[in-house]
Amino acid sequence: MEKKNKAQSRRKFIRNGARLSLLLSLGAVSAAALRKVTTDGYVWQIDPFKCTQCGRCATECVMTPSAVKCIHAFDLCGYCDLCGGYLKPDANARSTAAENQLCPTAAIERKFIEEPYFEYHINEDLCIGCAKCVKGCTSFGNGSLHLQIMHHLCVNCNECSIARVCPSDAISRVQASEAYKVKGSWTNPT
Amino acid sequence: MKNKGIVIFLIVLAVVIIAVMVGDWYSKRPDRMEANKFEYNIEEFRKVPEELILFKEVKNFRVGFENPAGITSSGDTIYLVGDQKLKAIDIDGQLLLEIDFQDKPTTVEVEGENIYLAFGKSVKVLNRAGEIQDEWNIEGENTYVTAISGKEDFVFVADAGNRKILRYTKNGNLLDSFEGKADADDLHGFIIPSPYFDIDVNEYGDLWAVNPGIHSLEQYTDNGNLREHWQASGAQTENFSGCCNPAHFCFLEDGSFVTSEKGLVRIKIYKSSGEFLGVVAPPTKFDDKIEGQAPDVAVDNKGNIYALDFDRKVLRVFEKN
């Protein structure tokens, strides 16, 4: 009689254990599924306040041209005639002549607004992310030009090849829902 | 024998793979990478020939501000504002006066027996004991006072937000204002790309204002007529670079200008005619920050130059060599 009870309780124990394992597995699967629904993935992005404008974003990205582009915080811009991001420091004139432009691909378009103010637009197709303009703007101006990884171009490598060589560790993983770290209020008028 | 060949091949393959990985890892270290052809090197503009440096730093004080905002001098007393305080110290750094406010002062000026402090859209007038005598509110949605200067009869207030200079009586009556236009039909007067718009009155009672958008210093009559100006634009040492420079200036006793620049931070001296004289503090004297802030400057009655270094939060004293 006693032997029978022991056998029954062992069977019961195994049955309960199996039920518990199933429940735990189901819970874990549900939690994982829920997490996937409620949270998004991560993408690479540049912190413009850490960036030292070394120029590696142009050469190290797996994309050609680089997925890093210059963007312009118009609310920080002084709309200067003498723009440190547009003109070479030894420019012989404040004009759109190629020899006066700092950008190697002429990706910055200078538009006259009213005397003596000019607006500067980045042509994303031409920009190679070299950061020359960013360094000029940050060193001599208000720092309104800055680099960002453009997520419609970035292939989101498992290990970002630019992050790997970035001397200031300015590139890190950010949540895809907040994929950009922009200076000022980024409103890129077209 | 056949297996031995495969083993040797696999070992050689593993060694080659490891060598490639290690080589790649080493060559991609930032300090070992080849020079980047796209790097924009501005180091050449930071270098100043030794013979151009006319001053040396002799001492510095911690001013006790988390966010220093402005400095001026009167005789051998230095007045500083920052956080929500006004402090007065002597030339040895001894605290003489400390006054707390509810708001953050943006600039300070001492004229006659009064201390004038700006608080963005208002000016508070204190006596030398630090007691509030008067307060002037300045109308305008964009008003932002960046500098105050005075002479016997008037007090001038620089409003960077509205790009104009306001003239007040010592009692706080607004007399007039001007925008730096030589002619009413002129398209522009003061060009203020960012909130750096300094003014000062020299020993001879002449009002000077920076026009930072065009790197010029302009002298105006009391009622706002342009009398003379000089300009120095460019990245070289003898010029003002970038936008909004010089960000601050003051006068030596002989009417020479002491100028302070942001971005490529440097303090320099120009003759009263605008001719470049030399450098007080080259860029290498300041933190190698990308967005360096221009120190506010003042001069004591011995001709020493005081620079309020916003990045290091210290007051630095420069004496002639």
Coordinates of C-alpha atoms in Angstrom, one line a residue, chain B residues 19 29 32 39 45 85 99 108 131 153 171 193 228 249 276 286 300 316:
Chain B
A19 CA 48.1 37.0 -38.8
R29 CA 43.9 51.6 -34.4
R32 CA 48.3 53.8 -36.2
E39 CA 41.3 65.8 -42.3
F45 CA 46.1 78.9 -37.0
K85 CA 25.9 86.3 -7.9
I99 CA 25.6 89.8 -3.6
V108 CA 28.4 93.8 -15.4
E131 CA 22.4 97.9 -2.6
D153 CA 25.8 111.5 -18.6
N171 CA 18.2 108.0 -14.0
P193 CA 24.9 86.1 -35.7
E228 CA 35.0 105.8 -37.6
F249 CA 36.8 93.8 -25.9
F276 CA 47.6 95.0 -34.8
F286 CA 43.4 77.9 -23.7
D300 CA 43.2 97.2 -14.2
R316 CA 43.6 84.6 -15.4

